Amino acid sequence: SVQIDTNSTAIGTNLNASFYSQVPVARGVGSLFYTAPGVVDGGGTGNSNPSVGGATGLENQYQADGVNINDAGYGGIGVYSPSYGSLGTGINLSFIEEVQVKTGAFEPKYGKANGGVIQIVTKSGGSTYHGAVAAYFAPEFMGATPYYADDFRQATPAQQGLVQGKTFSQPAYDASAELGGFIPIKGHHDRIFFFGAFNPALNQVNWLAPATDFASTLQSHGGYATSINARNWAGKLTFKITDGVSLDASAFGDPSKSNYGYGAAYTSYNDYTNLNQHTASGFSRWDFGSRSETVRLNATITPTFQVNLSGSAKTSHFTESGYSNTYNISDRTPGNKRTFQGLGEAQNPKTNNYGFSIDAQKTVSILGSHTFSIGWGFDRTIYKAFRDYSGAHFNFPATNAAGAPTNTI
């Protein structure tokens, strides 16, 4: 498997499995990034896409087992929706052995990054069988109650806390199961190894609509729960061809779906003015996720000469459906951020990214020890964005006001 070079001149932080299993961090690979110095919130790019060294959260490079897993359309890790931002990470925490966050002075081979380079090394099997089962939960009663300005409003005590609506809890649950070991071949336990992990998760945002005449239809319903169900999975095979040559093949993904709910409540739950909805016609369902496959050959030709070849394929998608086919009508004048009806714009991007790279390293001893590296990489990206608006469609006029055909203008 890929090994992180601890002799590099890059400024970075190494985080291994024992670290994040003993430190109270959120359940998600993105939460690990913030433990490194120089890493802060990306300001709207999602928790898993932090700002590194002052760059935006979409200017980092993410690698798993030495292969780029960035979103091909917008950057970032996992799926990035033009409407809702960052969703998922594409790789589950149970599959991660080590993370290195490089915040500066990294090698020239790590291009395409104005921010940081985040390397993820995945777990592998071994000459003995090993596994783990775990469950994690953060139910509503264990969380602190969020407070907003409305909770202290004195002018309208009958509507206290509900003038603009509010999020009142964010429960989360997930479980994980993993198993690794070897596949015996002619009595040998040291040639082919396997590892697999499955990590289902449920994350919710519970919210209330404002107690106003405008939002009375939704307010009378009581609490709403906008939920995301993710079925994270990962698998890896390692074939030790010789003592100096090994072949790794891995695949991982995070197919996810939401219930019928208000998406903005989930992705922008601190901006509670978004809850000011007149009807449920802006509710929808999501189907999204990414899948990555990587293959890597590591060959030590001589003790001082190594060659690495890698190939990758990544697919990601976001599909929004189930919304009412009514025109969007909203009020965006200052102080009146509210929606009367309809979802409005819906963007459903799909990306495919394919890559191949080869690099070689040679260490020589001339006036000391020096390592020379050379490499070449190829990427092909296919990005498709399906853009639509809620409401009935209409045909484009065949002629303009002057009677001229519009297809010739």
Tab-separated table of C-alpha atoms in Angstrom:
chain	number	residue	atom	x	y	z
A	1	SER	CA	0.000	0.000	0.000
A	2	VAL	CA	0.963	3.665	-0.251
A	3	GLN	CA	3.235	4.900	2.486
A	4	ILE	CA	3.400	8.530	3.562
A	5	ASP	CA	6.898	9.959	3.206
A	6	THR	CA	7.892	11.244	6.624
A	7	ASN	CA	11.194	12.597	5.258
A	8	SER	CA	9.489	15.144	3.000
A	9	THR	CA	10.167	18.863	3.407
A	10	ALA	CA	6.420	19.547	3.279
A	11	ILE	CA	4.739	21.156	6.272
A	12	GLY	CA	2.060	18.766	7.412
A	13	THR	CA	0.397	16.696	10.118
A	14	ASN	CA	0.116	12.893	10.246
A	15	LEU	CA	-3.062	11.433	11.768
A	16	ASN	CA	-3.319	7.669	12.161
A	17	ALA	CA	-6.187	5.387	13.125
A	18	SER	CA	-5.197	5.240	16.791
A	19	PHE	CA	-5.331	9.042	16.952
A	20	TYR	CA	-8.882	9.525	15.716
A	21	SER	CA	-10.154	6.488	17.619
A	22	GLN	CA	-9.031	8.060	20.909
A	23	VAL	CA	-9.766	11.742	20.260
A	24	PRO	CA	-13.370	13.004	20.339
A	25	VAL	CA	-13.890	14.126	16.752
A	26	ALA	CA	-17.047	14.006	14.657
A	27	ARG	CA	-17.772	10.867	12.650
A	28	GLY	CA	-16.437	11.865	9.260
A	29	VAL	CA	-13.096	12.138	7.544
A	30	GLY	CA	-13.565	15.904	7.208
A	31	SER	CA	-13.409	16.380	10.964
A	32	LEU	CA	-9.835	15.031	11.016
A	33	PHE	CA	-8.541	17.776	8.748
A	34	TYR	CA	-9.207	20.489	11.325
A	35	THR	CA	-6.815	18.977	13.854
A	36	ALA	CA	-3.897	20.121	11.671
A	37	PRO	CA	-2.447	23.622	12.211
A	38	GLY	CA	-3.385	26.097	9.481
A	39	VAL	CA	-6.698	24.416	8.672
A	40	VAL	CA	-9.880	26.415	9.307
A	41	ASP	CA	-13.489	26.475	8.170
A	42	GLY	CA	-13.894	27.033	4.451
A	43	GLY	CA	-16.733	29.505	4.882
A	44	GLY	CA	-19.576	27.916	2.954
A	45	THR	CA	-17.716	25.067	1.224
A	46	GLY	CA	-18.831	22.411	3.710
A	47	ASN	CA	-17.241	20.809	6.731
A	48	SER	CA	-15.186	18.391	4.612
A	49	ASN	CA	-13.657	21.155	2.478
A	50	PRO	CA	-11.669	23.376	4.837
A	51	SER	CA	-9.576	26.401	4.017
A	52	VAL	CA	-5.860	25.575	4.097
A	53	GLY	CA	-3.316	28.365	4.093
A	54	GLY	CA	-5.900	31.013	3.236
A	55	ALA	CA	-7.211	29.337	0.056
A	56	THR	CA	-10.874	28.526	-0.441
A	57	GLY	CA	-12.251	25.142	0.572
A	58	LEU	CA	-12.482	24.042	-3.078
A	59	GLU	CA	-8.771	24.525	-3.823
A	60	ASN	CA	-7.364	21.509	-2.000
A	61	GLN	CA	-6.256	18.231	-3.515
A	62	TYR	CA	-7.525	14.972	-1.991
A	63	GLN	CA	-5.770	11.678	-2.643
A	64	ALA	CA	-6.629	8.140	-1.548
A	65	ASP	CA	-3.848	5.603	-1.931
A	66	GLY	CA	-1.992	8.089	-4.112
A	67	VAL	CA	-4.908	8.663	-6.506
A	68	ASN	CA	-6.822	11.933	-6.914
A	69	ILE	CA	-10.445	11.720	-5.666
A	70	ASN	CA	-11.482	15.375	-6.044
A	71	ASP	CA	-14.897	16.285	-7.408
A	72	ALA	CA	-14.236	16.913	-11.089
A	73	GLY	CA	-16.821	19.655	-11.448
A	74	TYR	CA	-16.154	22.035	-8.569
A	75	GLY	CA	-13.266	20.627	-6.578
A	76	GLY	CA	-13.612	19.398	-3.041
A	77	ILE	CA	-14.122	15.879	-1.792
A	78	GLY	CA	-17.221	13.761	-2.391
A	79	VAL	CA	-20.162	15.337	-4.239
A	80	TYR	CA	-20.571	19.070	-4.703
A	81	SER	CA	-24.008	20.372	-5.652
A	82	PRO	CA	-24.265	23.845	-7.238
A	83	SER	CA	-27.495	24.372	-5.275
A	84	TYR	CA	-26.657	22.885	-1.867
A	85	GLY	CA	-22.870	22.725	-1.680
A	86	SER	CA	-20.760	19.883	-0.336
A	87	LEU	CA	-22.527	16.558	0.295
A	88	GLY	CA	-20.773	13.435	1.556
A	89	THR	CA	-17.084	12.602	1.267
A	90	GLY	CA	-17.040	9.484	-0.892
A	91	ILE	CA	-14.920	7.545	1.612
A	92	ASN	CA	-15.901	6.252	5.043
A	93	LEU	CA	-13.893	6.622	8.222
A	94	SER	CA	-13.770	2.854	8.802
A	95	PHE	CA	-11.657	2.468	5.650
A	96	ILE	CA	-8.999	5.003	6.651
A	97	GLU	CA	-5.693	3.981	8.205
A	98	GLU	CA	-3.878	7.312	8.100
A	99	VAL	CA	-4.363	10.895	6.958
A	100	GLN	CA	-1.670	13.433	6.202
A	101	VAL	CA	-2.598	17.080	5.798
A	102	LYS	CA	0.073	19.010	3.908
A	103	THR	CA	-0.387	22.713	4.439
A	104	GLY	CA	2.643	24.077	2.591
A	105	ALA	CA	5.991	23.473	0.885
A	106	PHE	CA	4.749	20.252	-0.704
A	107	GLU	CA	6.495	18.646	-3.648
A	108	PRO	CA	5.913	19.779	-7.265
A	109	LYS	CA	4.150	16.509	-8.152
A	110	TYR	CA	1.198	17.655	-6.055
A	111	GLY	CA	-0.270	20.161	-8.455
A	112	LYS	CA	-3.850	21.389	-8.784
A	113	ALA	CA	-3.847	22.741	-5.240
A	114	ASN	CA	-3.754	26.366	-4.169
A	115	GLY	CA	-4.634	25.235	-0.654
A	116	GLY	CA	-3.421	21.986	0.882
A	117	VAL	CA	-2.787	18.408	-0.147
A	118	ILE	CA	-4.634	15.792	1.895
A	119	GLN	CA	-3.396	12.227	1.524
A	120	ILE	CA	-5.501	9.318	2.724
A	121	VAL	CA	-4.017	5.854	3.195
A	122	THR	CA	-6.637	3.102	3.373
A	123	LYS	CA	-6.582	-0.013	5.513
A	124	SER	CA	-5.357	-3.342	4.147
A	125	GLY	CA	-5.642	-6.990	5.062
A	126	GLY	CA	-2.800	-8.987	6.612
A	127	SER	CA	-1.464	-12.414	7.378
A	128	THR	CA	-4.024	-12.790	10.195
A	129	TYR	CA	-7.764	-12.202	10.222
A	130	HIS	CA	-8.991	-9.112	12.017
A	131	GLY	CA	-12.245	-7.203	12.243
A	132	ALA	CA	-14.316	-4.762	14.236
A	133	VAL	CA	-17.956	-3.844	14.831
A	134	ALA	CA	-18.985	-0.501	16.283
A	135	ALA	CA	-22.001	1.770	16.734
A	136	TYR	CA	-22.126	5.516	17.304
A	137	PHE	CA	-25.116	7.626	18.235
A	138	ALA	CA	-25.961	11.197	19.137
A	139	PRO	CA	-29.710	11.241	19.849
A	140	GLU	CA	-31.717	14.400	20.271
A	141	PHE	CA	-31.838	14.286	24.083
A	142	MET	CA	-28.026	14.254	24.304
A	143	GLY	CA	-27.605	17.491	22.364
A	144	ALA	CA	-27.702	21.057	23.624
A	145	THR	CA	-30.690	23.180	22.610
A	146	PRO	CA	-29.783	25.804	19.999
A	147	TYR	CA	-30.790	29.364	20.797
A	148	TYR	CA	-31.511	32.151	18.360
A	149	ALA	CA	-32.296	35.831	18.634
A	150	ASP	CA	-36.000	35.017	18.553
A	151	ASP	CA	-35.697	33.050	21.769
A	152	PHE	CA	-35.046	36.320	23.601
A	153	ARG	CA	-37.577	38.445	21.731
A	154	GLN	CA	-39.808	40.314	24.174
A	155	ALA	CA	-42.106	42.180	21.773
A	156	THR	CA	-44.089	39.115	20.688
A	157	PRO	CA	-44.113	36.673	23.617
A	158	ALA	CA	-46.875	34.573	22.060
A	159	GLN	CA	-44.580	33.727	19.158
A	160	GLN	CA	-41.342	33.681	21.122
A	161	GLY	CA	-38.697	31.666	19.334
A	162	LEU	CA	-40.768	31.121	16.209
A	163	VAL	CA	-40.854	34.451	14.388
A	164	GLN	CA	-38.407	33.127	11.798
A	165	GLY	CA	-38.418	29.410	12.522
A	166	LYS	CA	-35.638	27.390	14.095
A	167	THR	CA	-33.604	24.197	14.081
A	168	PHE	CA	-34.041	22.463	17.417
A	169	SER	CA	-31.885	19.316	17.095
A	170	GLN	CA	-29.474	17.446	14.829
A	171	PRO	CA	-29.421	13.760	15.836
A	172	ALA	CA	-26.998	11.377	14.151
A	173	TYR	CA	-26.505	7.612	14.152
A	174	ASP	CA	-24.097	5.278	12.410
A	175	ALA	CA	-22.623	1.816	12.676
A	176	SER	CA	-19.598	0.175	11.129
A	177	ALA	CA	-18.337	-3.327	10.421
A	178	GLU	CA	-14.952	-4.204	8.952
A	179	LEU	CA	-13.049	-7.383	8.190
A	180	GLY	CA	-9.554	-7.978	6.861
A	181	GLY	CA	-7.236	-10.890	6.342
A	182	PHE	CA	-5.709	-13.132	3.709
A	183	ILE	CA	-6.828	-15.457	0.945
A	184	PRO	CA	-4.834	-18.708	1.212
A	185	ILE	CA	-3.130	-19.900	-1.966
A	186	LYS	CA	-1.334	-23.224	-1.854
A	187	GLY	CA	-0.873	-22.886	1.882
A	188	HIS	CA	0.606	-19.384	1.649
A	189	HIS	CA	-0.865	-16.620	3.812
A	190	ASP	CA	1.359	-13.790	2.614
A	191	ARG	CA	0.391	-13.225	-1.035
A	192	ILE	CA	-3.206	-12.019	-1.359
A	193	PHE	CA	-4.873	-9.861	1.282
A	194	PHE	CA	-8.358	-8.369	1.511
A	195	PHE	CA	-10.187	-5.723	3.497
A	196	GLY	CA	-13.833	-4.656	3.499
A	197	ALA	CA	-15.926	-2.163	5.436
A	198	PHE	CA	-19.580	-1.127	5.604
A	199	ASN	CA	-20.728	2.003	7.408
A	200	PRO	CA	-24.442	2.946	7.234
A	201	ALA	CA	-25.337	6.322	8.711
A	202	LEU	CA	-28.391	8.466	9.418
A	203	ASN	CA	-28.096	12.228	9.914
A	204	GLN	CA	-31.065	14.483	10.610
A	205	VAL	CA	-31.963	18.121	11.053
A	206	ASN	CA	-35.180	18.732	12.978
A	207	TRP	CA	-36.781	22.115	12.453
A	208	LEU	CA	-39.897	24.188	13.021
A	209	ALA	CA	-41.503	26.653	10.641
A	210	PRO	CA	-42.252	30.183	11.922
A	211	ALA	CA	-45.412	30.771	13.942
A	212	THR	CA	-46.676	33.406	11.528
A	213	ASP	CA	-49.706	33.709	9.274
A	214	PHE	CA	-47.417	33.353	6.245
A	215	ALA	CA	-46.044	29.962	7.358
A	216	SER	CA	-49.118	28.746	9.218
A	217	THR	CA	-49.587	25.688	6.979
A	218	LEU	CA	-46.140	24.301	7.810
A	219	GLN	CA	-46.179	25.532	11.408
A	220	SER	CA	-49.375	23.651	12.174
A	221	HIS	CA	-47.655	20.430	11.138
A	222	GLY	CA	-45.190	20.689	14.015
A	223	GLY	CA	-41.588	19.534	13.712
A	224	TYR	CA	-40.097	18.402	10.414
A	225	ALA	CA	-37.143	16.045	10.065
A	226	THR	CA	-34.906	16.347	7.019
A	227	SER	CA	-32.886	13.119	6.915
A	228	ILE	CA	-29.967	11.712	4.935
A	229	ASN	CA	-29.371	7.953	4.810
A	230	ALA	CA	-25.865	6.996	3.635
A	231	ARG	CA	-24.619	3.474	2.929
A	232	ASN	CA	-20.851	3.893	2.919
A	233	TRP	CA	-18.842	0.909	1.717
A	234	ALA	CA	-15.265	0.066	0.818
A	235	GLY	CA	-13.227	-2.894	-0.380
A	236	LYS	CA	-9.562	-3.546	-1.098
A	237	LEU	CA	-7.419	-6.383	-2.504
A	238	THR	CA	-3.645	-6.504	-2.271
A	239	PHE	CA	-1.574	-8.948	-4.307
A	240	LYS	CA	2.050	-9.286	-3.219
A	241	ILE	CA	3.546	-10.498	-6.496
A	242	THR	CA	7.113	-10.612	-5.180
A	243	ASP	CA	8.835	-9.174	-2.143
A	244	GLY	CA	9.440	-5.973	-4.110
A	245	VAL	CA	6.303	-5.753	-6.262
A	246	SER	CA	2.713	-5.364	-5.051
A	247	LEU	CA	-0.602	-4.567	-6.695
A	248	ASP	CA	-3.440	-2.786	-4.845
A	249	ALA	CA	-7.017	-2.493	-6.106
A	250	SER	CA	-9.631	-0.658	-4.081
A	251	ALA	CA	-13.146	0.688	-4.480
A	252	PHE	CA	-15.275	2.822	-2.181
A	253	GLY	CA	-18.438	4.873	-2.285
A	254	ASP	CA	-21.187	6.568	-0.305
A	255	PRO	CA	-24.601	6.180	-2.024
A	256	SER	CA	-27.033	8.416	-0.131
A	257	LYS	CA	-30.701	9.353	-0.206
A	258	SER	CA	-32.873	11.841	1.613
A	259	ASN	CA	-36.464	11.649	2.738
A	260	TYR	CA	-39.084	13.982	1.332
A	261	GLY	CA	-38.040	17.200	3.064
A	262	TYR	CA	-36.758	20.729	2.795
A	263	GLY	CA	-33.149	20.463	1.628
A	264	ALA	CA	-32.043	23.949	2.639
A	265	ALA	CA	-32.890	23.132	6.255
A	266	TYR	CA	-30.262	20.383	6.125
A	267	THR	CA	-27.466	22.227	4.366
A	268	SER	CA	-28.028	25.715	5.783
A	269	TYR	CA	-29.542	24.982	9.170
A	270	ASN	CA	-27.952	28.043	10.801
A	271	ASP	CA	-29.599	30.346	8.281
A	272	TYR	CA	-33.038	29.828	9.764
A	273	THR	CA	-34.692	32.506	7.628
A	274	ASN	CA	-34.655	29.797	4.948
A	275	LEU	CA	-37.407	28.077	6.947
A	276	ASN	CA	-39.854	30.849	6.113
A	277	GLN	CA	-41.909	28.791	3.643
A	278	HIS	CA	-45.575	29.291	2.799
A	279	THR	CA	-46.187	25.694	1.621
A	280	ALA	CA	-44.337	22.382	1.264
A	281	SER	CA	-44.141	22.763	-2.533
A	282	GLY	CA	-40.404	23.441	-2.201
A	283	PHE	CA	-39.736	20.036	-0.598
A	284	SER	CA	-37.854	17.403	-2.607
A	285	ARG	CA	-35.922	14.146	-2.482
A	286	TRP	CA	-32.194	13.703	-3.080
A	287	ASP	CA	-30.225	10.823	-4.530
A	288	PHE	CA	-26.489	11.422	-4.546
A	289	GLY	CA	-23.077	9.922	-3.942
A	290	SER	CA	-19.762	9.059	-5.483
A	291	ARG	CA	-17.889	5.871	-6.328
A	292	SER	CA	-14.135	5.577	-6.828
A	293	GLU	CA	-11.994	2.726	-8.116
A	294	THR	CA	-8.212	2.769	-7.915
A	295	VAL	CA	-5.440	0.434	-9.033
A	296	ARG	CA	-1.813	0.937	-8.056
A	297	LEU	CA	1.343	-1.037	-8.840
A	298	ASN	CA	4.376	-0.445	-6.612
A	299	ALA	CA	7.650	-1.921	-7.801
A	300	THR	CA	11.063	-1.758	-6.166
A	301	ILE	CA	13.435	-2.524	-9.030
A	302	THR	CA	16.550	-2.087	-6.915
A	303	PRO	CA	17.029	-0.832	-3.366
A	304	THR	CA	17.550	2.661	-4.834
A	305	PHE	CA	15.057	2.650	-7.721
A	306	GLN	CA	11.265	2.531	-7.393
A	307	VAL	CA	8.481	2.795	-9.981
A	308	ASN	CA	4.780	3.403	-9.292
A	309	LEU	CA	1.871	3.169	-11.742
A	310	SER	CA	-1.699	4.070	-10.849
A	311	GLY	CA	-5.078	4.359	-12.514
A	312	SER	CA	-8.390	5.641	-11.234
A	313	ALA	CA	-12.032	6.131	-12.162
A	314	LYS	CA	-14.538	8.217	-10.231
A	315	THR	CA	-18.232	8.822	-10.768
A	316	SER	CA	-20.378	11.234	-8.789
A	317	HIS	CA	-23.939	12.419	-9.158
A	318	PHE	CA	-26.657	14.481	-7.527
A	319	THR	CA	-30.310	14.080	-8.500
A	320	GLU	CA	-33.128	16.133	-7.017
A	321	SER	CA	-36.674	14.935	-7.650
A	322	GLY	CA	-40.129	14.673	-6.130
A	323	TYR	CA	-40.730	18.414	-5.925
A	324	SER	CA	-43.998	20.055	-6.888
A	325	ASN	CA	-44.058	21.197	-10.494
A	326	THR	CA	-45.073	24.754	-9.635
A	327	TYR	CA	-43.343	28.007	-10.446
A	328	ASN	CA	-41.126	29.430	-7.738
A	329	ILE	CA	-42.345	32.690	-6.226
A	330	SER	CA	-40.201	34.245	-3.524
A	331	ASP	CA	-39.646	37.588	-1.819
A	332	ARG	CA	-36.020	38.627	-1.597
A	333	THR	CA	-36.441	42.251	-0.589
A	334	PRO	CA	-34.343	43.281	2.447
A	335	GLY	CA	-35.790	41.783	5.614
A	336	ASN	CA	-38.320	39.615	3.760
A	337	LYS	CA	-36.523	36.430	2.804
A	338	ARG	CA	-39.452	34.116	2.225
A	339	THR	CA	-40.775	31.686	-0.379
A	340	PHE	CA	-44.427	31.571	-1.408
A	341	GLN	CA	-44.295	28.411	-3.502
A	342	GLY	CA	-42.136	26.117	-5.638
A	343	LEU	CA	-38.583	24.889	-5.518
A	344	GLY	CA	-37.221	27.047	-8.335
A	345	GLU	CA	-33.913	26.067	-9.861
A	346	ALA	CA	-32.830	22.404	-9.804
A	347	GLN	CA	-29.348	21.376	-10.922
A	348	ASN	CA	-28.463	17.708	-11.253
A	349	PRO	CA	-24.758	17.343	-12.106
A	350	LYS	CA	-23.027	14.096	-13.033
A	351	THR	CA	-19.274	13.755	-13.399
A	352	ASN	CA	-16.925	11.046	-14.590
A	353	ASN	CA	-13.213	11.350	-14.059
A	354	TYR	CA	-10.473	8.999	-15.292
A	355	GLY	CA	-6.790	9.243	-14.507
A	356	PHE	CA	-3.476	7.512	-15.015
A	357	SER	CA	-0.026	8.351	-13.682
A	358	ILE	CA	3.468	6.948	-13.562
A	359	ASP	CA	6.379	8.149	-11.488
A	360	ALA	CA	9.844	6.903	-10.714
A	361	GLN	CA	12.371	7.691	-7.988
A	362	LYS	CA	16.097	7.114	-7.979
A	363	THR	CA	18.331	7.635	-4.966
A	364	VAL	CA	22.005	8.367	-5.609
A	365	SER	CA	24.941	8.930	-3.295
A	366	ILE	CA	27.006	11.801	-4.644
A	367	LEU	CA	28.170	14.249	-2.013
A	368	GLY	CA	25.448	12.875	0.184
A	369	SER	CA	22.193	11.071	-0.503
A	370	HIS	CA	19.847	12.604	-3.087
A	371	THR	CA	16.559	11.422	-4.548
A	372	PHE	CA	15.488	12.333	-8.085
A	373	SER	CA	11.845	11.957	-9.147
A	374	ILE	CA	10.138	12.107	-12.508
A	375	GLY	CA	6.538	11.447	-13.414
A	376	TRP	CA	3.699	11.921	-15.867
A	377	GLY	CA	-0.051	12.036	-15.390
A	378	PHE	CA	-3.193	12.111	-17.510
A	379	ASP	CA	-6.737	13.106	-16.551
A	380	ARG	CA	-9.978	13.049	-18.502
A	381	THR	CA	-13.078	14.667	-17.036
A	382	ILE	CA	-16.651	14.487	-18.301
A	383	TYR	CA	-19.020	16.913	-16.593
A	384	LYS	CA	-22.740	17.045	-17.333
A	385	ALA	CA	-25.071	19.522	-15.660
A	386	PHE	CA	-28.809	19.035	-16.070
A	387	ARG	CA	-30.437	22.335	-15.173
A	388	ASP	CA	-34.165	22.914	-14.866
A	389	TYR	CA	-36.774	24.989	-13.015
A	390	SER	CA	-39.954	23.884	-11.307
A	391	GLY	CA	-43.142	24.832	-13.098
A	392	ALA	CA	-44.644	24.063	-16.466
A	393	HIS	CA	-42.392	24.305	-19.511
A	394	PHE	CA	-43.260	26.410	-22.525
A	395	ASN	CA	-42.056	26.342	-26.114
A	396	PHE	CA	-39.602	28.944	-27.311
A	397	PRO	CA	-41.318	31.287	-29.836
A	398	ALA	CA	-40.698	30.370	-33.459
A	399	THR	CA	-40.502	34.046	-34.469
A	400	ASN	CA	-39.556	37.291	-32.813
A	401	ALA	CA	-41.709	40.410	-32.556
A	402	ALA	CA	-40.754	41.401	-36.107
A	403	GLY	CA	-41.781	38.030	-37.498
A	404	ALA	CA	-38.258	36.797	-38.184
A	405	PRO	CA	-37.551	33.119	-37.393
A	406	THR	CA	-35.682	32.850	-34.105
A	407	ASN	CA	-33.602	29.907	-35.309
A	408	THR	CA	-31.833	32.155	-37.813
A	409	ILE	CA	-31.094	35.124	-35.530
